[in-house]
Coordinates of C-alpha atoms and ligand atoms in Angstrom, one line a residue:
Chain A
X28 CA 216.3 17.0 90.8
X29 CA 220.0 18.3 90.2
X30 CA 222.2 15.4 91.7
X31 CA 225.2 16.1 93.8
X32 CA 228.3 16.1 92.0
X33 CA 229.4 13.1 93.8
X34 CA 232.7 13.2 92.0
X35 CA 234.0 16.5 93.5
X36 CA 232.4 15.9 96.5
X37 CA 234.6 12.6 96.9
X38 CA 237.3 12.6 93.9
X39 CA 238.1 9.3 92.5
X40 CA 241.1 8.2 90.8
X41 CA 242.5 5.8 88.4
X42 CA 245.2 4.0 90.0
X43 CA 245.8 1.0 87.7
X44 CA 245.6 -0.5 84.3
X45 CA 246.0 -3.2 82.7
X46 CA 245.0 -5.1 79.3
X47 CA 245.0 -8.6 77.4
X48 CA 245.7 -7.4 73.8
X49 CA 242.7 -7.1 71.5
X50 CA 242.8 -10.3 69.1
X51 CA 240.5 -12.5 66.5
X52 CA 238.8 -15.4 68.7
X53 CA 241.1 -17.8 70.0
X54 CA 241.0 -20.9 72.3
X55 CA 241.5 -18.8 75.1
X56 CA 239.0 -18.7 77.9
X57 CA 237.3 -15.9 78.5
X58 CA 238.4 -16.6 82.4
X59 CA 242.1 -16.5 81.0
X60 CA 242.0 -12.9 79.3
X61 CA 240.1 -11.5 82.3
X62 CA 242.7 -12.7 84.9
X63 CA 245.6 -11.3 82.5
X64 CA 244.1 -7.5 82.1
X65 CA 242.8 -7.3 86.0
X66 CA 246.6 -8.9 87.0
X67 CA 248.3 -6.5 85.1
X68 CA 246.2 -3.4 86.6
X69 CA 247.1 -5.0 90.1
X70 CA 251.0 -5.1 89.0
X71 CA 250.1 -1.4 87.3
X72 CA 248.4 0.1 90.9
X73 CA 251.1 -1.4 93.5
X74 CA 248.0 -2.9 95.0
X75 CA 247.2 -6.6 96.0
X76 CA 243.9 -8.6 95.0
X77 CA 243.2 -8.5 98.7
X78 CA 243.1 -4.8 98.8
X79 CA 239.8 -5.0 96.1
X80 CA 236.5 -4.3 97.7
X81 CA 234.1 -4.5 94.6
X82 CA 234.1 -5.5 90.8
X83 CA 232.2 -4.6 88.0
X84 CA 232.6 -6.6 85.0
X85 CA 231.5 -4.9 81.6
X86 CA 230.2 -8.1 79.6
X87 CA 227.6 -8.2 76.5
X88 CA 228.2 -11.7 75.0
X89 CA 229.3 -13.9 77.9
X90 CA 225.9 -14.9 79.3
X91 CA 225.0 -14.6 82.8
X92 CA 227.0 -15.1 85.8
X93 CA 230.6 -14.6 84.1
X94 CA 232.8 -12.7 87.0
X95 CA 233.0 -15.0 89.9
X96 CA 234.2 -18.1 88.3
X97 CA 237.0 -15.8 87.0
X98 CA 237.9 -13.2 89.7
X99 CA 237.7 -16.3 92.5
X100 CA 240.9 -17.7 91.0
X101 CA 242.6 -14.3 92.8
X102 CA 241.6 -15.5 95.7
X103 CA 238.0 -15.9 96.8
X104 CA 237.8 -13.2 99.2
X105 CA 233.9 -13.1 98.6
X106 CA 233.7 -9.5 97.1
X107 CA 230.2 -8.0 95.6
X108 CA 231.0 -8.5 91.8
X109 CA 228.4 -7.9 89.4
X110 CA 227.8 -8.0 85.3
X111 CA 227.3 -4.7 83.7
X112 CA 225.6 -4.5 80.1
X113 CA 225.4 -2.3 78.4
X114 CA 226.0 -3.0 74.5
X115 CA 228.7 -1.9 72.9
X116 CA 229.0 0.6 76.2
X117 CA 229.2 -2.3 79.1
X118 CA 232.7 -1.3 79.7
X119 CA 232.0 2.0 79.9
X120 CA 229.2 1.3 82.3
X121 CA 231.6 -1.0 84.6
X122 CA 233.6 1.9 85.0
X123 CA 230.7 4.3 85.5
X124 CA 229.5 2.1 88.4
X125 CA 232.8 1.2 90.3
X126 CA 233.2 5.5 90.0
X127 CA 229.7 5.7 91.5
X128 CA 230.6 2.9 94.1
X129 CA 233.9 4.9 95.6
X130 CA 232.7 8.5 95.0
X131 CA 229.8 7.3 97.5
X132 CA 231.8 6.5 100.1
X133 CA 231.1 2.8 99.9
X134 CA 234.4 1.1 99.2
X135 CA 237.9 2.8 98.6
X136 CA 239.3 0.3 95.6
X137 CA 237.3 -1.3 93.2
X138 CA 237.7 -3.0 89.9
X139 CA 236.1 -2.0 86.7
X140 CA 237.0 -4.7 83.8
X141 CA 235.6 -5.3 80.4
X142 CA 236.0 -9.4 79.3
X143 CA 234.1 -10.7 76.1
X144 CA 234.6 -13.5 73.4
X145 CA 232.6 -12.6 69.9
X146 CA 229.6 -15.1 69.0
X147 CA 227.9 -15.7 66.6
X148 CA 225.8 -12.5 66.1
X149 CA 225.0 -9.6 68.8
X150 CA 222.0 -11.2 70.3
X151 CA 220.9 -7.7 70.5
X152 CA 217.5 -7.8 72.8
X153 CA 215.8 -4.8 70.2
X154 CA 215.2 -7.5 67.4
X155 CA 212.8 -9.4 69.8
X156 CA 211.2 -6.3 71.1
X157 CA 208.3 -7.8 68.0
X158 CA 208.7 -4.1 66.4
X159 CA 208.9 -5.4 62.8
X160 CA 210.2 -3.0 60.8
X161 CA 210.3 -2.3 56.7
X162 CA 214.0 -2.9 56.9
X163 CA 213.9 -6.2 58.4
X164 CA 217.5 -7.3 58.6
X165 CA 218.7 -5.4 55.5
X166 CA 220.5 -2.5 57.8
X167 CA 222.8 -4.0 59.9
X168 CA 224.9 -1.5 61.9
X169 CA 227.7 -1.1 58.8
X170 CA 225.0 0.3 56.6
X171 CA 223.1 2.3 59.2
X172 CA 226.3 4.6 59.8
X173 CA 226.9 4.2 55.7
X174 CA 223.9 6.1 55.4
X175 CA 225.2 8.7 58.2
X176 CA 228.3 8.5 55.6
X177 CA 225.8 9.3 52.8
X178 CA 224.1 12.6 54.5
X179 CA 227.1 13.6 55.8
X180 CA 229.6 13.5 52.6
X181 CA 226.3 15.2 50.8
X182 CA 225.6 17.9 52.8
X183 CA 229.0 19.3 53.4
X184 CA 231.2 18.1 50.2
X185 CA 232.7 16.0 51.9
X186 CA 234.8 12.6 49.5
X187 CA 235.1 9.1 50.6
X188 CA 238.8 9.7 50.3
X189 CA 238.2 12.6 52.8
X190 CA 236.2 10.1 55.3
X191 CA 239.0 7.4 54.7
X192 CA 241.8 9.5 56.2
X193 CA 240.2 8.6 59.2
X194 CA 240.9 5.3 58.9
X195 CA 244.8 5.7 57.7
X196 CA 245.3 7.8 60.9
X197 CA 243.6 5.3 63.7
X198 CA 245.7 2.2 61.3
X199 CA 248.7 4.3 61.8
X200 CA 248.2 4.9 66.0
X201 CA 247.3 1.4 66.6
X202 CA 250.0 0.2 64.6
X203 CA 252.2 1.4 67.8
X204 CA 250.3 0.0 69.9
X205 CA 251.0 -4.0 71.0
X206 CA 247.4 -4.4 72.6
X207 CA 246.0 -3.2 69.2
X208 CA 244.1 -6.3 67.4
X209 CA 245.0 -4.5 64.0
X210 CA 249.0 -3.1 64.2
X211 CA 249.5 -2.3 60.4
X212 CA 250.0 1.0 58.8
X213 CA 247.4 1.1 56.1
X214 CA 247.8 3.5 52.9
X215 CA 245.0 5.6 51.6
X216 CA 244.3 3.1 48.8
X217 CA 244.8 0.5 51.1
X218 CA 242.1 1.7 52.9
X219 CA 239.7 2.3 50.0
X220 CA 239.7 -1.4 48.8
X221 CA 237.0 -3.7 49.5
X222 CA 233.8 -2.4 49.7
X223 CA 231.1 -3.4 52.6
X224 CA 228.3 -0.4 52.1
X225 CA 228.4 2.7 50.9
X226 CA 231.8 3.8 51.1
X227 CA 232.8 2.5 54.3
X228 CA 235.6 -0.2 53.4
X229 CA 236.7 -3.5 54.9
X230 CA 239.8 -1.0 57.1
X231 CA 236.8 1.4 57.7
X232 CA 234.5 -0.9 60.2
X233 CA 236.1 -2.1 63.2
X234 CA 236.9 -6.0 64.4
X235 CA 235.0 -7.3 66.6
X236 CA 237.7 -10.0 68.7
X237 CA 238.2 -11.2 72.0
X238 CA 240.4 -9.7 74.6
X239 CA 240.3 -7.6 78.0
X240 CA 240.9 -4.3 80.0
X241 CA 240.7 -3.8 83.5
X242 CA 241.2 -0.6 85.0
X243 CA 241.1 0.1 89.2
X244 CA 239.3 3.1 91.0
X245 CA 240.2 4.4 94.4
X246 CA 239.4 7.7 96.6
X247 CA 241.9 9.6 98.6
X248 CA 241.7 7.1 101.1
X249 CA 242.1 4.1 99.8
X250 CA 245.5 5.8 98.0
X251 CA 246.4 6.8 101.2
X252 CA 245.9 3.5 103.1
X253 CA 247.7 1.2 100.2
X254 CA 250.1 4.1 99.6
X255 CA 249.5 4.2 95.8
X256 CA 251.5 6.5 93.7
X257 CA 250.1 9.5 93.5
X258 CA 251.9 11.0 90.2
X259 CA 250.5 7.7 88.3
X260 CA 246.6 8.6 89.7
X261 CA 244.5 10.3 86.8
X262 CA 241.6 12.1 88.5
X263 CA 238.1 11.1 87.2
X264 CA 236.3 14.7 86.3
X265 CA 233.2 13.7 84.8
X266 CA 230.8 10.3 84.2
X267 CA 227.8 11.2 82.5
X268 CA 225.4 8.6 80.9
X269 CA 222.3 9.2 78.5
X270 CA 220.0 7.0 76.7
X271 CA 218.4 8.2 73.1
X272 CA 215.5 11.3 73.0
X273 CA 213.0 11.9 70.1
X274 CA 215.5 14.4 68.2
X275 CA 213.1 15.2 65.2
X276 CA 212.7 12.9 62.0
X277 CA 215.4 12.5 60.2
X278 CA 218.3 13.9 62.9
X279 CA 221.6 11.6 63.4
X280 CA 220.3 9.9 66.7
X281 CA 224.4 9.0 67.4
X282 CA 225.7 12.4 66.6
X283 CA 222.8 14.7 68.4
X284 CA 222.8 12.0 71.2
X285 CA 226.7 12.3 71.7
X286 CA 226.6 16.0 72.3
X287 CA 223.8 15.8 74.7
X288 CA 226.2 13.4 76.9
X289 CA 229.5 15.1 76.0
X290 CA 227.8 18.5 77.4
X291 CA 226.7 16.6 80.2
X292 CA 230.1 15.2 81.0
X293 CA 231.7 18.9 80.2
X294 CA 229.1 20.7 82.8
X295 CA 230.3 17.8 85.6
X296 CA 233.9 18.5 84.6
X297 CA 233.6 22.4 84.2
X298 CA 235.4 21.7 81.0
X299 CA 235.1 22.3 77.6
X300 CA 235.9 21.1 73.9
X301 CA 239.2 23.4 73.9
X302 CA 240.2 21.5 77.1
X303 CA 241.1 18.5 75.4
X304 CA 244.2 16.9 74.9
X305 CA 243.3 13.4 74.2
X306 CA 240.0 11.9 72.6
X307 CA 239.1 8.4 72.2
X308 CA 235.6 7.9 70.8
X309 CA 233.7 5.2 69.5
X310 CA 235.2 4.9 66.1
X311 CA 233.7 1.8 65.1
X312 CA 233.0 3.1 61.3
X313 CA 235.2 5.6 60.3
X314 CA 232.6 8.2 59.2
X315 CA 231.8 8.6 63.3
X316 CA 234.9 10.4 64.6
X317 CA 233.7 13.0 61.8
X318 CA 230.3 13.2 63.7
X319 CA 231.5 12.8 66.8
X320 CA 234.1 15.3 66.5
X321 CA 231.5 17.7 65.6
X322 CA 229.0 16.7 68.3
X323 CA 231.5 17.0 70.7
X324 CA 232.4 20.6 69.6
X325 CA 236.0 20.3 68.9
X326 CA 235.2 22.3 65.2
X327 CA 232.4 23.1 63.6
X328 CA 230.2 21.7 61.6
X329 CA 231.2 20.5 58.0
X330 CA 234.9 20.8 59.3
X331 CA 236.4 17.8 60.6
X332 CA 237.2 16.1 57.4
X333 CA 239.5 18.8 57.1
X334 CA 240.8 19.2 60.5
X335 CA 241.9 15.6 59.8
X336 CA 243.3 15.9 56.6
X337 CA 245.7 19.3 58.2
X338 CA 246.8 16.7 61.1
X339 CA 244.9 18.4 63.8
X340 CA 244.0 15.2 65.5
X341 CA 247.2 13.2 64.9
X342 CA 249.0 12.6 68.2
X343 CA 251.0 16.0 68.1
X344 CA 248.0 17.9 66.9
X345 CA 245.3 19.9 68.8
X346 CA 243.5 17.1 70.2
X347 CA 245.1 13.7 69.6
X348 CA 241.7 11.1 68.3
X349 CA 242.2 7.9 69.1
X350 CA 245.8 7.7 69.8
X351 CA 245.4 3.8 70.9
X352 CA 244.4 3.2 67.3
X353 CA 240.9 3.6 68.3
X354 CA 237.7 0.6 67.5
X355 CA 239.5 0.8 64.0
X356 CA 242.6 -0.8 65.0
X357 CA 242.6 -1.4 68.2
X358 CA 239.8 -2.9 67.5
X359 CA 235.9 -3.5 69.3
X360 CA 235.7 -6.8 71.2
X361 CA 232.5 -5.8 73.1
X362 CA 232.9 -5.7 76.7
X363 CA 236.4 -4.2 76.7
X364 CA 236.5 -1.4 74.7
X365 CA 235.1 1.1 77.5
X366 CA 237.1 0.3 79.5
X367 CA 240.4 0.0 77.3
X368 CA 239.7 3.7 76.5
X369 CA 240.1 5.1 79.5
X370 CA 243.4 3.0 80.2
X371 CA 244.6 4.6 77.2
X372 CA 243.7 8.2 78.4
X373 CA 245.2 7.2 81.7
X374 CA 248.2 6.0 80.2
X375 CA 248.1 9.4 78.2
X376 CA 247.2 11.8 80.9
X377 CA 250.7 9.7 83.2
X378 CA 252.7 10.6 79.9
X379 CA 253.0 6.6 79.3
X380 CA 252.0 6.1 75.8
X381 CA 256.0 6.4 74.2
X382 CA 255.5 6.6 70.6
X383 CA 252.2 7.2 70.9
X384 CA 252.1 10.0 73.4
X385 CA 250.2 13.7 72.9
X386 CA 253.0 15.8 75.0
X387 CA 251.5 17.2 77.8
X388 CA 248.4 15.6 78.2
X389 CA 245.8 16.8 80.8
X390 CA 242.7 16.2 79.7
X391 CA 241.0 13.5 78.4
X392 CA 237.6 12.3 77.4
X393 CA 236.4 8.2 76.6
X394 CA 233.0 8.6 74.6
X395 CA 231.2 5.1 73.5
X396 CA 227.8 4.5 72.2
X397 CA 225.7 1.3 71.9
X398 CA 223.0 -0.3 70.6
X399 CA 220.0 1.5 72.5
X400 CA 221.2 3.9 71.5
X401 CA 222.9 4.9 74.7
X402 CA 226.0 6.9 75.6
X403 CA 228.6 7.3 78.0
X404 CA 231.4 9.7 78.6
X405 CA 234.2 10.2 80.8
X406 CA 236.4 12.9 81.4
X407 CA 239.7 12.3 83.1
X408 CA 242.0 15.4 84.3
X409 CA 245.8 15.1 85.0
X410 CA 245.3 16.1 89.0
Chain B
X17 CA 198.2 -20.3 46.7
X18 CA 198.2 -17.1 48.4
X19 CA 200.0 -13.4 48.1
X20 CA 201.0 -12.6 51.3
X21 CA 203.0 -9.3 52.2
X22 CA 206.4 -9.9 54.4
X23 CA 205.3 -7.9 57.1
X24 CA 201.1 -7.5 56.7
X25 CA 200.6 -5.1 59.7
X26 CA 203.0 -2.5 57.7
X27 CA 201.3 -2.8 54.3
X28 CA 198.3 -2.4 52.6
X29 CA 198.0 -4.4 49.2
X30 CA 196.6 -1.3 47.1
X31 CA 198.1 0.0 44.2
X32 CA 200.7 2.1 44.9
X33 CA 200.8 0.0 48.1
X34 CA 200.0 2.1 51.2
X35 CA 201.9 2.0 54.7
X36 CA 200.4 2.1 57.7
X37 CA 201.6 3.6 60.6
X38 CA 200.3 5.1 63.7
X39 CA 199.0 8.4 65.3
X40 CA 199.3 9.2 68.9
X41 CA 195.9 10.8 69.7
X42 CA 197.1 12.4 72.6
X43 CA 199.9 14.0 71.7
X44 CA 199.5 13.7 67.3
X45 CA 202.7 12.1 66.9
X46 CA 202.9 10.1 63.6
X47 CA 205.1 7.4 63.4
X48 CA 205.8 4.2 61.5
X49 CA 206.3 1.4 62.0
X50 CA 203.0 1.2 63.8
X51 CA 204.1 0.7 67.8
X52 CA 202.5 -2.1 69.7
X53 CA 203.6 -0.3 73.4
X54 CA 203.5 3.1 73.7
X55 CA 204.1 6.7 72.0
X56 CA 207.6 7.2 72.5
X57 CA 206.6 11.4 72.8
X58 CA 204.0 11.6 75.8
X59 CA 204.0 8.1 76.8
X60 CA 200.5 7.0 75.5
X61 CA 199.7 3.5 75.5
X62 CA 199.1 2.0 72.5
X63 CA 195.5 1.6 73.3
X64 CA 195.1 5.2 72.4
X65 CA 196.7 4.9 68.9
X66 CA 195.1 5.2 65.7
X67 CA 196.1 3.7 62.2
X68 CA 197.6 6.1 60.7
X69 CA 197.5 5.1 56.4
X70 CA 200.9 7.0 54.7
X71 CA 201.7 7.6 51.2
X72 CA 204.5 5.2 50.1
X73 CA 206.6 7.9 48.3
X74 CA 208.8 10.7 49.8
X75 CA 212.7 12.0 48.8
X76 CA 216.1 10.3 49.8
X77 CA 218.3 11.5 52.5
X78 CA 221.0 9.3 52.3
X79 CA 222.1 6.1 49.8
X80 CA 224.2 3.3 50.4
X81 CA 224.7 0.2 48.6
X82 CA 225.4 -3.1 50.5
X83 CA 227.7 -5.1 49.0
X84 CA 228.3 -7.7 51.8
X85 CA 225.5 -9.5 53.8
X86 CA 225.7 -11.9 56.5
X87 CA 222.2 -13.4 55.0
X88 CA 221.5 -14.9 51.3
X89 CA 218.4 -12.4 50.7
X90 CA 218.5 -10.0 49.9
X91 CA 221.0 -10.6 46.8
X92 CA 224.5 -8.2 47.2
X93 CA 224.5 -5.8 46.0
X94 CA 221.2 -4.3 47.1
X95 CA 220.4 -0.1 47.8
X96 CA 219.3 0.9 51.0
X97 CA 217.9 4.5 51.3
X98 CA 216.6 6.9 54.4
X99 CA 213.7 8.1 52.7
X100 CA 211.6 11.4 54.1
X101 CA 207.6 10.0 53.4
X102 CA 205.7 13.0 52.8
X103 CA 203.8 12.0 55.4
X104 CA 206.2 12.8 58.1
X105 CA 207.9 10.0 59.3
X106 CA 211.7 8.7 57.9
X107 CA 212.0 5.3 57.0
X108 CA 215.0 3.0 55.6
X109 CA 213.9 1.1 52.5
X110 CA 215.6 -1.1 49.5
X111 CA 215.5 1.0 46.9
X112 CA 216.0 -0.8 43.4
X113 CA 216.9 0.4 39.9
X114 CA 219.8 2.8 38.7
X115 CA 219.7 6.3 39.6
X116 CA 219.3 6.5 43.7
X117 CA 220.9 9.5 44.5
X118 CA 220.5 11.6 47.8
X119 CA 217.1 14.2 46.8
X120 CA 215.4 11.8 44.4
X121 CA 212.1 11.0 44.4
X122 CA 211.0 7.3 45.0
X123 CA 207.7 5.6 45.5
X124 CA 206.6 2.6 46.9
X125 CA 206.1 -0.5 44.7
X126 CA 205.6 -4.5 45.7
X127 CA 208.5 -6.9 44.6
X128 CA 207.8 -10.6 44.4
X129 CA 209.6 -13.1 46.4
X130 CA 210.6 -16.7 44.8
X131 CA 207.8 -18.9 44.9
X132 CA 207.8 -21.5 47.6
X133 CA 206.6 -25.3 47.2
X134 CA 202.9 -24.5 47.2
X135 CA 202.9 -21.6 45.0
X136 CA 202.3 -19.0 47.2
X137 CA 204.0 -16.0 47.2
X138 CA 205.8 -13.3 49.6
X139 CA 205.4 -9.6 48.5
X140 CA 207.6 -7.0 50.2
X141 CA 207.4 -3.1 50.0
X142 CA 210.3 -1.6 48.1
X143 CA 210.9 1.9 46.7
X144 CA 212.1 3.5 43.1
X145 CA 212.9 6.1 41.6
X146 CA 210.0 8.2 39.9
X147 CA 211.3 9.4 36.5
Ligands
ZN516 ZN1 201.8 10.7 72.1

């Protein structure tokens, strides 16, 4: 069946964000870096905790029931709120849902946060799906994409040193950016020490901390009725979601998976690659923005190693990748990172980001993929 | 004291060891590891599979070696390799020895695990490079 475009029919908005910087595991509560990022999104929107009709709270590690005994200390106003996972995606998923809730018509203002604290381990459900496979736990997610690394540097002649420049680029955005978990600029050789697999480096994998990001949706209406500014609301184009096909033996499931969504969330938007100002995907090995750039269809492919290396997608480029400093160095605390993307587009798209701002921003696109493999994509438009 | 292979569903013991897989009869999709559920193509159950035997040998795709490891086995720095079976299907396998580079031929071949108390002793399907 071809679904109504639910987000034209009733446009919703991004009216607040807010964040609890990115960090290695702490004593904090969980409870304590939720309340700070969905606080500072209230502060952001103008808006009061009284004026939130629903919350979605993107959470992969927590265990079950996490949002109450958190959001209740704003006030138990006795709100539907409900856990979203979705791997490495859940945040992206919260904000997919709370866009579903107000473009239905159901509530005007609702809260899409992200909230996690690293474990020990994933506690991914796959590994107890008793499909034993040759690998056992030999290819943990590093070496997987090292491998992509592998086929990719092969078959276009493409260096490690090439791949790396991904890295010194997001080190070098997230070093201006204080919700970052990694804020140092990195050099090249910097970069290349200490192997893990293959030739993705120590700098080249992501963190995985503890923080938060909370971002609030509303319609017309409900910017109407709380008289939200309207030159601060980023318009939310296009949420597409998609789980992995049978691509063929031997096809990069993230990269052929990514362009299926990415098209998906283009034909919503009635956008395209060129349309692009800002781009934060889910850079959790540095090899992926390569793949993803390509995917995506913002060059062709073989030649995003190079459209990195002539500064193409540096903030002031073409397309400006993972100006927040991307998983890389702002780093990939679970839960969060979805939504934390689309602040940073938001805060792009308002012309926010100071130092690290793409001038004129219009368009912008959040992209995360997770264990499943699934994928989700946004696409947010300046209105 | 036994030889036992890690994973005996996967494997059998012959020599060059041979892995065993599935085929969808409905729809002819081959695939390994052999799929307990359903055939991820047409939707089959797994009642409707057959064993499908595959020749442990095929070409590398892609090469990385590990060099950290959250576990003690296997021993950093070990090879991991996408490997295209001639059979069809692609697989990722530790490949040992010097000389794994992206197009090389390898083949299947059983490495011995330590010992344990009793003597017996774990086999596990790993590829190398044919000269
Ligand atoms: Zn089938």
């Amino acid at each position: 069946m071809n679904a109504p475009n639910l987000l034209s029919a009733r446009p919703v908005f991004v009216v607040g964000i807010g964040l609890h910087q990115y960090q290695r595991r702490s004593d904090a509560t969980y409870v304590s870096l939720g309340l700070t990022a969905v606080r500072a999104a209230l502060v952001d929107a103008g808006i009061e905790w009284a004026d939130v009709e629903a919350a979605y709270t993107g959470t992969a590690l927590l265990g079950m029931g996490a949002s109450r005994i958190m959001l209740s200390r704003l006030g138990a106003t006795g709100i539907p709120m409900t856990q979203v996972e979705n791997a490495s995606a859940s945040g992206s998923s919260s904000v997919a849902q709370a866009c579903l809730e107000v473009a239905s018509g159901r509530s005007d203002v609702v809260v899409a946060l992200g909230v996690d604290k690293p474990r020990g381990g994933l506690g991914a459900a796959p590994g107890n799906a008793g499909i034993n496979n040759l690998e056992g736990g030999s290819v943990v997610p590093f070496t997987h994409f090292a491998l992509l690394a592998s086929e990719y540097m092969n078959l276009h002649e493409v260096s490690d040193k090439q791949v790396a420049k991904v890295a010194v680029k997001n080190h070098r955005n997230g070093s201006h950016n204080p919700f970052a978990q990694r804020q140092k600029i990195r050099t090249l050789d910097e970069i290349l020490t200490e192997p893990i697999s293959g030739s993705l480096t120590r700098l080249q994998c992501c963190p995985v901390g503890e923080g938060a990001a909370a971002v609030i949706i509303a319609s017309e209406d409900g910017i109407n009725r709380l008289q939200i500014d309207r030159s601060r609301a980023m318009q939310v184009v296009a949420s597409a979601t998609k789980t992995e096909g049978l691509y063929g033996d031997g096809v990069g499931i993230d990269a052929a998976l990514t362009a299926e969504t990415g098209g998906a969330a283009f034909e919503e938007a009635g956008l395209g690659p060129a349309d692009l100002d800002v781009l934060e995907v889910h850079d959790a090995f540095a090899i992926e923005e390569l793949l993803y750039a390509e995917a995506l269809g913002l060059c062709q492919p073989g030649e995003a190693a190079s459209r990195i290396e002539s500064g193409d997608f540096d903030i002031g480029g073409s397309c400006a990748f993972s100006p927040s400093g991307g998983l890389l160095a702002m780093g990939h605390p679970i839960g969060p990172t979805g939504v934390g993307q689309i602040a940073e587009v938001v805060r792009q798209l308002r012309g926010e980001a100071g130092v690290r701002q793409q001038s004129d921003a219009r368009v912008g696109m959040a992209h995360m993929v997770g264990i499943g493999a699934v994928c989700v994509v946004h696409i947010l438009r300046k209105p | 004291m036994t030889t036992e292979p890690r994973h005996p569903h996967l494997l059998k013991m012959t020599d060059p060891p041979t892995m065993v897989g599935h085929r969808c009869i409905t729809c002819e999709r081959v695939a390994f590891p052999p799929d307990p559920y359903g055939c991820e193509n047409c939707g089959s159950p797994a009642s409707t599979f057959e064993q499908w035997d595959l020749e442990a040998r095929g070409s590398v795709q892609a090469v990385a070696t590990v060099h950290r490891h959250h576990r003690s086995t296997p021993v950093t720095p070990f090879t991991v390799g996408v490997i295209g079976l001639v059979g069809g299907p692609v697989v990722k396998a530790i490949v040992e020895g010097v000389g794994v580079a992206v197009g090389s031929t390898v083949e299947g071949f059983l490495a011995h695990d330590e010992p344990d108390n009793e003597g017996n002793v774990v086999v596990d399907l790993r590829f190398r490079v044919v000269e």
